[in-house]
Coordinates of C-alpha atoms in Angstrom, one line a residue:
X1 CA -4.8 40.5 -25.4
X2 CA -4.1 37.2 -23.4
X3 CA -6.5 34.2 -23.0
X4 CA -6.6 31.7 -20.2
X5 CA -6.9 27.9 -21.5
X6 CA -6.8 25.0 -18.8
X7 CA -6.2 21.9 -20.5
X8 CA -7.0 18.2 -19.4
X9 CA -4.0 15.7 -19.2
X10 CA -3.9 12.0 -18.5
X11 CA -1.0 10.7 -16.3
X12 CA 1.5 9.0 -18.2
X13 CA 2.3 5.3 -17.4
X14 CA 4.4 4.2 -14.4
X15 CA 8.1 4.0 -14.9
X16 CA 11.1 2.0 -13.1
X17 CA 13.8 3.2 -11.2
X18 CA 17.5 2.1 -12.0
X19 CA 20.0 0.7 -9.3
X20 CA 22.9 2.6 -8.2
X21 CA 26.6 1.2 -9.1
X22 CA 29.3 3.5 -7.9
X23 CA 31.1 5.3 -10.8
X24 CA 29.1 3.3 -13.7
X25 CA 25.7 3.0 -15.1
X26 CA 23.3 0.2 -14.3
X27 CA 19.9 -1.0 -16.0
X28 CA 16.7 -0.9 -14.1
X29 CA 15.9 -4.1 -12.7
X30 CA 12.7 -5.8 -13.3
X31 CA 11.8 -5.8 -9.6
X32 CA 12.6 -2.0 -9.3
X33 CA 9.3 -0.2 -7.5
X34 CA 7.1 1.8 -9.9
X35 CA 7.1 5.5 -9.8
X36 CA 4.2 7.3 -10.8
X37 CA 4.6 10.3 -13.2
X38 CA 3.4 13.6 -12.2
X39 CA 1.5 15.4 -15.1
X40 CA -1.5 16.7 -13.7
X41 CA -5.1 16.6 -15.0
X42 CA -5.7 20.4 -15.2
X43 CA -2.5 22.5 -15.9
X44 CA -2.9 26.4 -16.2
X45 CA -1.9 28.1 -19.3
X46 CA -2.0 31.6 -20.7
X47 CA -1.4 32.2 -24.1
X48 CA -1.0 35.3 -26.0
X49 CA -3.1 36.1 -29.1
X50 CA -1.5 35.1 -32.1
X51 CA 1.1 33.0 -30.0
X52 CA 3.8 31.4 -32.4
X53 CA 4.2 28.2 -30.5
X54 CA 2.7 25.9 -27.7
X55 CA 4.0 24.0 -24.9
X56 CA 2.5 20.7 -24.0
X57 CA 3.9 18.1 -21.2
X58 CA 4.7 14.8 -22.9
X59 CA 5.9 12.7 -19.9
X60 CA 7.4 13.0 -16.6
X61 CA 10.1 11.2 -14.5
X62 CA 9.5 11.6 -10.7
X63 CA 12.2 10.4 -8.0
X64 CA 9.6 10.6 -5.3
X65 CA 11.8 12.9 -3.1
X66 CA 10.5 16.2 -1.8
X67 CA 12.8 19.2 -1.7
X68 CA 16.1 17.3 -1.5
X69 CA 17.3 18.9 -4.7
X70 CA 16.9 15.3 -6.6
X71 CA 16.3 17.1 -9.9
X72 CA 18.4 20.4 -10.5
X73 CA 20.1 20.6 -13.7
X74 CA 19.4 18.6 -16.9
X75 CA 21.4 17.9 -20.2
X76 CA 20.2 16.0 -23.3
X77 CA 22.3 13.8 -25.5
X78 CA 21.3 10.8 -27.6
X79 CA 17.9 10.0 -26.4
X80 CA 18.7 10.5 -22.7
X81 CA 18.5 13.2 -20.2
X82 CA 21.4 13.2 -17.5
X83 CA 19.8 15.0 -14.5
X84 CA 21.9 16.5 -11.5
X85 CA 20.7 14.9 -8.1
X86 CA 22.6 16.9 -5.9
X87 CA 22.3 15.4 -2.6
X88 CA 22.7 11.9 -3.7
X89 CA 26.1 12.8 -5.6
X90 CA 24.6 11.6 -8.9
X91 CA 23.7 12.1 -12.4
X92 CA 20.6 10.2 -12.8
X93 CA 20.4 8.9 -16.5
X94 CA 16.8 8.7 -18.0
X95 CA 16.1 7.3 -21.2
X96 CA 13.6 9.2 -23.2
X97 CA 13.4 7.7 -26.6
X98 CA 9.7 7.0 -25.7
X99 CA 9.0 10.6 -24.5
X100 CA 5.8 9.9 -22.7
X101 CA 7.4 7.2 -20.8
X102 CA 10.7 8.2 -19.5
X103 CA 12.5 5.8 -17.3
X104 CA 15.5 6.0 -15.5
X105 CA 18.1 3.4 -16.7
X106 CA 20.9 4.2 -14.5
X107 CA 23.3 6.9 -12.8
X108 CA 27.0 8.0 -12.8
X109 CA 28.2 8.8 -9.6
X110 CA 30.1 12.3 -9.1
X111 CA 32.0 11.4 -5.8
X112 CA 30.8 14.5 -4.3
X113 CA 27.6 17.3 -4.5
X114 CA 26.9 17.3 -8.5
X115 CA 25.8 20.9 -9.1
X116 CA 25.9 20.8 -13.0
X117 CA 26.3 19.1 -15.8
X118 CA 27.1 19.6 -19.8
X119 CA 27.3 17.1 -22.6
X120 CA 29.5 17.7 -25.8
X121 CA 28.3 16.6 -29.3
X122 CA 30.5 13.7 -29.0
X123 CA 29.4 12.4 -25.9
X124 CA 31.8 13.7 -23.4
X125 CA 29.9 14.1 -20.2
X126 CA 31.3 16.9 -17.8
X127 CA 29.9 17.3 -14.3
X128 CA 30.5 20.3 -11.7
X129 CA 31.0 18.7 -8.2
X130 CA 31.6 20.2 -4.9
X131 CA 33.4 18.6 -1.9
X132 CA 30.9 16.8 0.0
X133 CA 32.4 17.5 3.3
X134 CA 33.4 21.2 2.8
X135 CA 32.0 23.5 0.3
X136 CA 35.0 25.7 0.6
X137 CA 37.3 23.3 0.0
X138 CA 38.4 22.9 -3.8
X139 CA 36.0 21.2 -5.9
X140 CA 36.2 18.9 -9.0
X141 CA 35.2 18.7 -12.9
X142 CA 34.2 14.8 -13.4
X143 CA 34.4 13.4 -16.9
X144 CA 32.4 10.5 -18.1
X145 CA 31.3 8.7 -21.3
X146 CA 27.9 9.2 -22.5
X147 CA 28.0 7.2 -25.6
X148 CA 28.3 4.0 -23.9
X149 CA 25.3 1.9 -22.8
X150 CA 26.5 2.0 -19.3
X151 CA 28.6 5.2 -19.0
X152 CA 31.7 5.2 -17.2
X153 CA 33.6 7.7 -15.1
X154 CA 37.0 8.7 -16.8
X155 CA 38.6 10.8 -14.3
X156 CA 38.3 14.3 -12.9
X157 CA 40.6 17.4 -12.2
X158 CA 40.3 19.9 -9.4
X159 CA 39.1 23.2 -9.7
X160 CA 38.1 26.0 -7.4
X161 CA 35.9 26.0 -4.4
X162 CA 31.9 25.2 -4.9
X163 CA 32.1 24.7 -8.5
X164 CA 28.3 25.7 -9.2
X165 CA 27.7 25.5 -13.1
X166 CA 29.8 24.3 -16.3
X167 CA 29.3 25.4 -19.8
X168 CA 30.9 24.3 -23.1
X169 CA 32.2 26.4 -25.9
X170 CA 30.3 26.0 -29.0
X171 CA 33.3 24.2 -30.9
X172 CA 33.7 21.9 -27.7
X173 CA 37.4 22.6 -27.1
X174 CA 36.7 24.3 -23.6
X175 CA 34.6 23.7 -20.5
X176 CA 34.0 26.8 -18.3
X177 CA 33.2 26.5 -14.7
X178 CA 31.8 29.0 -12.5
X179 CA 33.7 28.6 -8.9
X180 CA 31.2 30.2 -6.8
X181 CA 33.3 30.4 -3.3
X182 CA 30.6 30.7 -1.1
X183 CA 31.7 31.3 2.7
X184 CA 31.6 29.0 5.4
X185 CA 28.0 28.6 7.0
X186 CA 29.2 30.4 10.0
X187 CA 31.1 32.8 7.9
X188 CA 34.6 31.8 9.6
X189 CA 36.0 31.6 6.0
X190 CA 35.0 33.1 2.6
X191 CA 37.0 31.5 -0.1
X192 CA 37.7 33.0 -3.3
X193 CA 35.2 33.0 -6.3
X194 CA 37.0 32.1 -9.7
X195 CA 36.4 30.6 -13.2
X196 CA 38.1 27.6 -14.6
X197 CA 39.0 27.3 -17.9
X198 CA 39.6 23.6 -19.1
X199 CA 41.3 22.5 -22.1
X200 CA 39.4 19.4 -23.5
X201 CA 40.7 16.8 -25.6
X202 CA 39.5 15.9 -29.0
X203 CA 38.4 12.3 -27.9
X204 CA 35.9 11.1 -25.3
X205 CA 38.5 11.2 -22.6
X206 CA 39.2 13.0 -19.4
X207 CA 41.6 16.3 -19.3
X208 CA 44.6 16.5 -17.7
X209 CA 45.1 18.8 -14.4
X210 CA 47.5 20.5 -16.7
X211 CA 44.7 21.4 -18.8
X212 CA 43.2 23.5 -16.1
X213 CA 43.6 27.4 -16.1
X214 CA 42.0 29.9 -13.3
X215 CA 40.6 33.4 -14.1
X216 CA 40.6 35.2 -10.8
X217 CA 39.9 38.5 -9.6
X218 CA 42.9 39.4 -8.2
X219 CA 43.6 42.7 -10.4
X220 CA 40.3 44.0 -9.1
X221 CA 41.7 44.3 -5.5
X222 CA 42.8 47.8 -4.4
X223 CA 46.0 48.5 -6.3
X224 CA 45.4 46.4 -9.1
X225 CA 45.6 47.0 -12.7
X226 CA 41.7 47.0 -13.3
X227 CA 39.1 49.0 -11.7
X228 CA 36.1 47.7 -10.2
X229 CA 33.2 49.8 -11.0
X230 CA 31.4 51.6 -8.0
X231 CA 27.8 49.8 -8.4
X232 CA 29.6 46.4 -8.2
X233 CA 28.4 45.2 -4.8
X234 CA 31.3 44.2 -2.5
X235 CA 29.8 44.1 0.9
X236 CA 29.4 42.1 4.5
X237 CA 31.9 40.7 7.1
X238 CA 35.3 40.0 5.5
X239 CA 36.8 37.0 7.8
X240 CA 40.1 37.1 5.9
X241 CA 41.6 40.5 5.4
X242 CA 43.4 39.8 2.1
X243 CA 41.6 40.2 -1.3
X244 CA 38.2 41.1 -0.2
X245 CA 36.9 41.8 -3.8
X246 CA 38.1 38.1 -5.1
X247 CA 36.6 36.6 -1.7
X248 CA 33.3 38.6 -2.0
X249 CA 32.6 38.0 -5.6
X250 CA 30.6 34.8 -6.3
X251 CA 30.5 33.4 -10.0
X252 CA 27.1 31.9 -10.6
X253 CA 26.4 31.2 -13.8
X254 CA 28.3 31.0 -17.5
X255 CA 27.3 32.0 -20.8
X256 CA 29.6 31.5 -23.6
X257 CA 30.2 33.1 -26.9
X258 CA 33.1 32.2 -29.0
X259 CA 36.4 32.9 -26.9
X260 CA 34.6 34.8 -24.5
X261 CA 32.4 33.8 -21.4
X262 CA 30.2 36.2 -19.6
X263 CA 29.7 35.1 -15.7
X264 CA 26.9 36.2 -13.7
X265 CA 28.1 37.4 -10.4
X266 CA 24.8 37.3 -8.8
X267 CA 25.1 39.0 -5.4
X268 CA 27.2 41.5 -6.7
X269 CA 24.7 42.4 -9.5
X270 CA 27.0 42.1 -12.1
X271 CA 28.7 40.0 -15.0
X272 CA 32.5 39.3 -15.5
X273 CA 33.8 39.1 -19.1
X274 CA 36.2 36.5 -19.2
X275 CA 38.8 36.0 -22.2
X276 CA 39.1 32.3 -22.7
X277 CA 42.2 32.2 -24.6
X278 CA 44.0 33.9 -21.7
X279 CA 41.9 32.7 -19.0
X280 CA 41.7 36.1 -17.6
X281 CA 38.6 38.3 -16.2
X282 CA 39.2 41.4 -18.5
X283 CA 36.4 43.4 -16.9
X284 CA 33.3 43.5 -14.6
X285 CA 30.1 45.2 -15.4
X286 CA 27.7 46.4 -13.1
X287 CA 23.8 45.8 -13.8
X288 CA 22.3 48.9 -12.3
X289 CA 18.9 48.8 -10.7
X290 CA 15.1 48.8 -11.6
X291 CA 13.2 51.8 -10.5
X292 CA 10.0 50.6 -9.3
X293 CA 8.5 54.3 -9.3
X294 CA 8.2 54.0 -13.1
X295 CA 5.3 52.8 -14.8
X296 CA 5.3 49.1 -16.0
X297 CA 7.9 48.4 -13.2
X298 CA 5.6 48.2 -10.4
X299 CA 5.3 45.2 -7.8
X300 CA 3.0 43.5 -5.5
X301 CA 5.4 44.0 -2.5
X302 CA 3.0 42.7 0.7
X303 CA 1.2 39.4 1.4
X304 CA -1.1 41.9 3.7
X305 CA -2.3 44.3 1.4
X306 CA -4.9 47.1 1.9
X307 CA -7.9 45.1 2.6
X308 CA -5.6 43.5 5.3
X309 CA -5.7 40.3 3.4
X310 CA -3.7 38.9 0.6
X311 CA -4.9 40.4 -2.5
X312 CA -3.4 41.3 -6.4
X313 CA -2.2 44.6 -6.1
X314 CA 0.7 45.8 -8.4
X315 CA 1.7 49.4 -7.8
X316 CA 4.7 51.8 -8.3
X317 CA 6.5 53.1 -5.6
X318 CA 8.7 56.3 -5.1
X319 CA 12.2 55.4 -3.4
X320 CA 12.1 51.7 -4.3
X321 CA 14.5 50.0 -6.6
X322 CA 15.0 46.8 -7.4
X323 CA 18.8 45.0 -7.7
X324 CA 18.6 42.3 -10.7
X325 CA 20.8 39.9 -9.1
X326 CA 20.3 37.2 -11.9
X327 CA 20.9 33.6 -11.5
X328 CA 20.7 32.1 -15.1
X329 CA 22.4 34.0 -17.9
X330 CA 22.6 32.7 -21.7
X331 CA 24.1 34.3 -24.7
X332 CA 22.6 34.4 -28.1
X333 CA 22.9 36.2 -31.5
X334 CA 20.6 38.4 -33.1
X335 CA 21.1 40.4 -36.2
X336 CA 25.0 39.6 -36.0
X337 CA 25.1 40.9 -32.7
X338 CA 25.5 39.0 -29.4
X339 CA 23.0 39.6 -26.5
X340 CA 22.8 38.1 -22.8
X341 CA 19.5 37.0 -21.7
X342 CA 19.2 37.0 -17.6
X343 CA 16.5 35.6 -15.5
X344 CA 16.7 38.2 -12.3
X345 CA 16.1 36.0 -9.5
X346 CA 17.6 37.9 -6.7
X347 CA 19.4 36.6 -3.7
X348 CA 20.7 37.9 -0.1
X349 CA 23.7 37.1 1.6
X350 CA 22.9 35.0 4.8
X351 CA 26.0 33.4 6.6
X352 CA 26.8 33.1 10.2
X353 CA 25.3 35.8 12.2
X354 CA 25.2 38.1 9.0
X355 CA 21.8 38.7 7.3
X356 CA 21.7 41.1 4.6
X357 CA 17.9 41.4 4.2
X358 CA 15.4 43.3 6.7
X359 CA 11.7 44.1 6.2
X360 CA 11.2 47.4 5.5
X361 CA 8.9 48.0 8.7
X362 CA 11.9 46.7 10.8
X363 CA 14.3 49.7 9.8
X364 CA 15.2 51.7 12.8
X365 CA 14.8 48.6 15.1
X366 CA 17.3 46.4 16.4
X367 CA 20.3 48.2 15.7
X368 CA 19.4 49.1 12.0
X369 CA 19.2 52.6 10.6
X370 CA 15.8 53.9 9.9
X371 CA 14.3 55.1 6.9
X372 CA 15.1 58.7 6.1
X373 CA 12.7 61.4 6.9
X374 CA 13.2 62.9 3.5
X375 CA 12.9 59.5 1.6
X376 CA 9.9 59.1 -0.5
X377 CA 9.8 55.7 1.0
X378 CA 9.2 56.9 4.3
X379 CA 5.4 57.0 4.0
X380 CA 5.4 53.2 3.0
X381 CA 6.1 51.3 5.8
X382 CA 2.8 50.0 6.9
X383 CA 2.2 46.4 6.1
X384 CA -0.4 46.9 3.2
X385 CA 2.5 48.9 1.4
X386 CA 6.2 48.4 1.7
X387 CA 6.5 47.3 5.2
X388 CA 6.6 43.3 4.5
X389 CA 9.0 43.7 1.9
X390 CA 12.3 42.1 2.4
X391 CA 15.2 44.8 1.2
X392 CA 18.8 45.0 1.5
X393 CA 20.3 46.4 4.7
X394 CA 23.8 47.0 2.5
X395 CA 22.2 49.4 0.0
X396 CA 20.7 52.7 0.0
X397 CA 22.3 54.2 3.1
X398 CA 23.1 58.0 3.4
X399 CA 26.7 59.1 3.1
X400 CA 26.9 59.1 7.0
X401 CA 25.3 55.7 7.5
X402 CA 22.4 57.2 9.7
X403 CA 19.5 56.5 7.6
X404 CA 18.1 54.8 4.3
X405 CA 17.7 57.4 1.3
X406 CA 16.4 54.8 -0.8
X407 CA 15.3 51.1 -0.4
X408 CA 16.6 48.0 -2.7
X409 CA 14.8 45.0 -3.0
X410 CA 16.1 41.7 -4.1
X411 CA 15.5 40.8 -7.9
X412 CA 13.3 42.6 -10.4
X413 CA 10.6 40.2 -10.9
X414 CA 11.6 40.0 -14.4
X415 CA 14.2 38.9 -17.2
X416 CA 16.1 41.0 -19.1
X417 CA 18.1 41.4 -22.3
X418 CA 21.8 43.1 -22.5
X419 CA 24.5 44.0 -24.7
X420 CA 27.8 42.1 -24.0
X421 CA 28.6 45.9 -22.9
X422 CA 26.0 45.9 -20.0
X423 CA 23.6 48.0 -22.0
X424 CA 19.9 46.9 -21.1
X425 CA 17.9 46.7 -24.3
X426 CA 14.7 45.1 -22.9
X427 CA 13.4 44.4 -19.6
X428 CA 9.8 42.4 -18.8
X429 CA 8.9 44.6 -16.1
X430 CA 5.8 43.7 -14.1
X431 CA 4.6 41.1 -17.1
X432 CA 5.6 38.1 -14.9
X433 CA 3.3 38.9 -12.0
X434 CA 0.6 40.1 -14.3
X435 CA 0.7 36.9 -16.3
X436 CA 1.0 34.5 -13.3
X437 CA -1.9 36.1 -11.7
X438 CA -4.1 35.6 -14.6
X439 CA -3.0 32.2 -14.8
X440 CA -4.0 31.0 -11.2
X441 CA -5.3 34.0 -9.3
X442 CA -6.0 32.5 -6.2
X443 CA -2.1 31.3 -6.0
X444 CA -0.9 34.5 -7.3
X445 CA 3.0 34.6 -6.1
X446 CA 2.4 31.1 -4.2
X447 CA 5.4 29.4 -2.5
X448 CA 6.6 26.1 -4.2
X449 CA 5.8 23.1 -1.8
X450 CA 3.1 24.9 -0.2
X451 CA 0.0 26.4 -2.2
X452 CA -0.8 29.7 -1.0
X453 CA -2.0 33.3 -1.9
X454 CA 0.9 36.1 -2.1
X455 CA 3.4 33.6 -0.1
X456 CA 6.2 35.1 -1.7
X457 CA 4.8 38.8 -2.7
X458 CA 6.9 40.1 0.1
X459 CA 10.0 38.5 -0.9
X460 CA 11.1 38.1 -4.6
X461 CA 7.6 37.4 -6.4
X462 CA 7.5 34.3 -8.7
X463 CA 11.3 34.4 -8.8
X464 CA 12.7 33.8 -12.3
X465 CA 15.5 31.1 -11.7
X466 CA 17.0 30.0 -14.7
X467 CA 16.3 30.0 -18.5
X468 CA 17.1 28.1 -22.0
X469 CA 17.0 29.6 -25.6
X470 CA 15.9 28.1 -28.7
X471 CA 14.8 28.2 -32.2
X472 CA 11.5 27.3 -33.5
X473 CA 10.3 27.7 -37.1
X474 CA 13.0 30.3 -37.7
X475 CA 12.5 32.5 -34.6
X476 CA 14.2 32.7 -31.2
X477 CA 12.6 32.2 -28.0
X478 CA 13.5 32.3 -24.2
X479 CA 12.1 29.7 -21.8
X480 CA 12.3 31.3 -18.2
X481 CA 11.4 28.9 -15.3
X482 CA 9.8 30.3 -12.2
X483 CA 11.2 28.7 -8.7
X484 CA 8.4 29.6 -6.5
X485 CA 4.9 29.6 -8.3
X486 CA 6.2 27.3 -11.1
X487 CA 5.7 26.9 -14.6
X488 CA 7.7 27.9 -17.6
X489 CA 7.2 31.3 -19.7
X490 CA 8.1 31.7 -23.2
X491 CA 8.9 35.2 -25.0
X492 CA 9.8 35.4 -28.6
X493 CA 13.2 37.5 -28.6
X494 CA 14.0 37.3 -32.4
X495 CA 14.2 41.2 -32.1
X496 CA 15.8 41.6 -28.6
X497 CA 14.4 45.4 -28.2
X498 CA 11.1 44.3 -29.1
X499 CA 10.5 40.9 -27.5
X500 CA 6.9 39.6 -26.7
X501 CA 5.2 37.4 -24.4
X502 CA 4.1 34.1 -26.2
X503 CA 3.1 31.7 -23.5
X504 CA 2.9 30.4 -19.8
X505 CA 2.4 26.8 -19.1
X506 CA 2.5 25.5 -15.4
X507 CA 2.0 21.5 -14.7
X508 CA 1.1 22.1 -11.3
X509 CA -2.1 21.1 -9.2
X510 CA -2.4 24.3 -6.7
X511 CA -5.1 22.3 -4.8
X512 CA -2.5 20.0 -3.6
X513 CA 0.1 21.6 -0.8
X514 CA 2.8 19.5 -0.2
X515 CA 4.2 21.2 2.7
X516 CA 1.1 20.5 4.6
X517 CA -0.2 17.4 3.1
X518 CA 2.8 15.2 3.1
X519 CA 5.2 13.8 0.6
X520 CA 2.3 11.1 -0.1
X521 CA 0.9 13.5 -2.3
X522 CA 4.1 14.7 -4.3
X523 CA 2.9 12.9 -7.5
X524 CA -0.4 14.7 -7.5
X525 CA 1.1 18.3 -7.1
X526 CA 3.0 18.2 -10.2
X527 CA 6.2 20.2 -11.0
X528 CA 7.4 22.4 -8.2
X529 CA 10.4 24.6 -8.1
X530 CA 12.0 24.4 -11.7
X531 CA 15.8 25.1 -11.4
X532 CA 17.2 23.8 -14.8
X533 CA 16.1 24.0 -18.4
X534 CA 17.1 22.8 -21.5
X535 CA 16.1 23.5 -25.3
X536 CA 16.3 20.3 -27.4
X537 CA 16.4 21.2 -31.1
X538 CA 14.4 19.1 -33.5
X539 CA 17.6 17.6 -35.1
X540 CA 18.4 15.8 -31.6
X541 CA 14.9 15.3 -30.2
X542 CA 13.5 12.0 -29.9
X543 CA 10.4 13.1 -31.7
X544 CA 11.9 15.1 -34.3
X545 CA 10.3 18.2 -33.1
X546 CA 12.0 20.6 -30.7
X547 CA 11.3 19.9 -27.1
X548 CA 12.1 21.5 -23.5
X549 CA 13.3 19.4 -20.5
X550 CA 12.6 21.0 -17.0
X551 CA 14.4 19.7 -13.8
X552 CA 12.1 20.6 -10.7
X553 CA 14.4 20.7 -7.6
X554 CA 11.4 20.7 -5.0
X555 CA 9.1 18.2 -6.5
X556 CA 12.0 15.9 -7.9
X557 CA 10.6 15.7 -11.4
X558 CA 11.7 16.2 -14.8
X559 CA 9.1 16.9 -17.3
X560 CA 9.4 16.7 -21.1
X561 CA 7.5 19.4 -23.0
X562 CA 6.8 19.5 -26.6
X563 CA 7.2 22.8 -28.6
X564 CA 4.9 22.9 -31.5
X565 CA 5.1 26.1 -34.1
X566 CA 1.5 27.4 -34.5
X567 CA 2.2 28.8 -38.0

């Protein structure tokens, strides 16, 4: 049984903003303007009976920038947080030696649009940076020294198009970069996706270009030496005639285990297995689909339910499946085996004139094929049923392409645990929608900037975006952030197949709707749109206890949470 416990919080003290110095770090001047912190007075919380831990916000750094990706990905090192400020092209450096009073002490210039950051145990900082003028051009990995009071850029190497995420091997000898290779916005060109494997120096210094190797998907093309499984989604327009598979696959997120990397191919609904020694993609494993007709896997697919108004209404539907389409992917070990944990966000391709998604009720109109008369989904096209739900127009067609036999929604509104062979051992099913409804029933499936009821039911629900894994008191936990409704949910995943819900905490004041009320109320809204999470173990935490850092791209805030074992 679950219990809801709102908890009152006081806002932390004001903090100062550091000055910009290209390529290095600058101390915050005394004249800098104060920025208010954003821990709300009454965050919402749902706690499972016998929960093994609690999550409590300690301090927040606020940029004051709304919905401009001012806080995306966060890494921790030596009492500081390094936060990707994507559009500013910076890595903001925040001192958290006093966690309740985080303050920005400077920034590292990236030379482009920063997308991801990781820091090795010795302080070698690594940032994945896309070209600021042309995202289809080769990107860069920038190296910096985080051991210095004023960190400095050490150099850079060129990698593939749109480097979106960088991860380190446990021994620190390699960086692995997911080069997403998204199409141009007008779909005039579609670069290849790839994975860069960078050999790192033993010292805090930049790698050389000769240290970069590229794992590509060429052998999965027609006539190649490797087989592309049928359920790997390769679809949509092909601006270039050559290498359609390589140009279609878009690496999103990297999980590393020893000499192997597992790379999420989000839109393809699959992950790639990369041999880091050889820098080759060994295989691509499809993730399959969730069947929303099965008990425990229902969804609320409409913002206009049977009563004609938004209400909480989770149901199962024959003929409806969900594509996992994970964003975040993390590897961990349990009982000597490696498992992958995925946050199943969902994502549609929309470039130029090509739009993959359509509402169910619009199938059969504007040149779209209708639902087959014999499909079990044919009776659910009203707004109160599936009519409002966005589904893929690239999936579920009959063999002759004349009608849709099944419907495929984006994302599964869940997180999953997989073996490294692609076998699912756990899925949270409809937990996320039920738990977030219990936490804030008046704002179930709310959007991020705008506080509303069921604003995202017709799309991807709470939208699990990314996750972090950490050990607390001898047990392993997954912390998953919800991009839309907000908040972080924790599951005990010590035994992968028997994973259990622990707690959900959302540092958000739903009475504040920033989209409608303006940026002036941003601080009062709390955290909106969690994008990146990092677990800080007790041995490297400023408090000596484990913590969680969460970067929120919509509110531009980075919040530190204390994690406390309850037994």
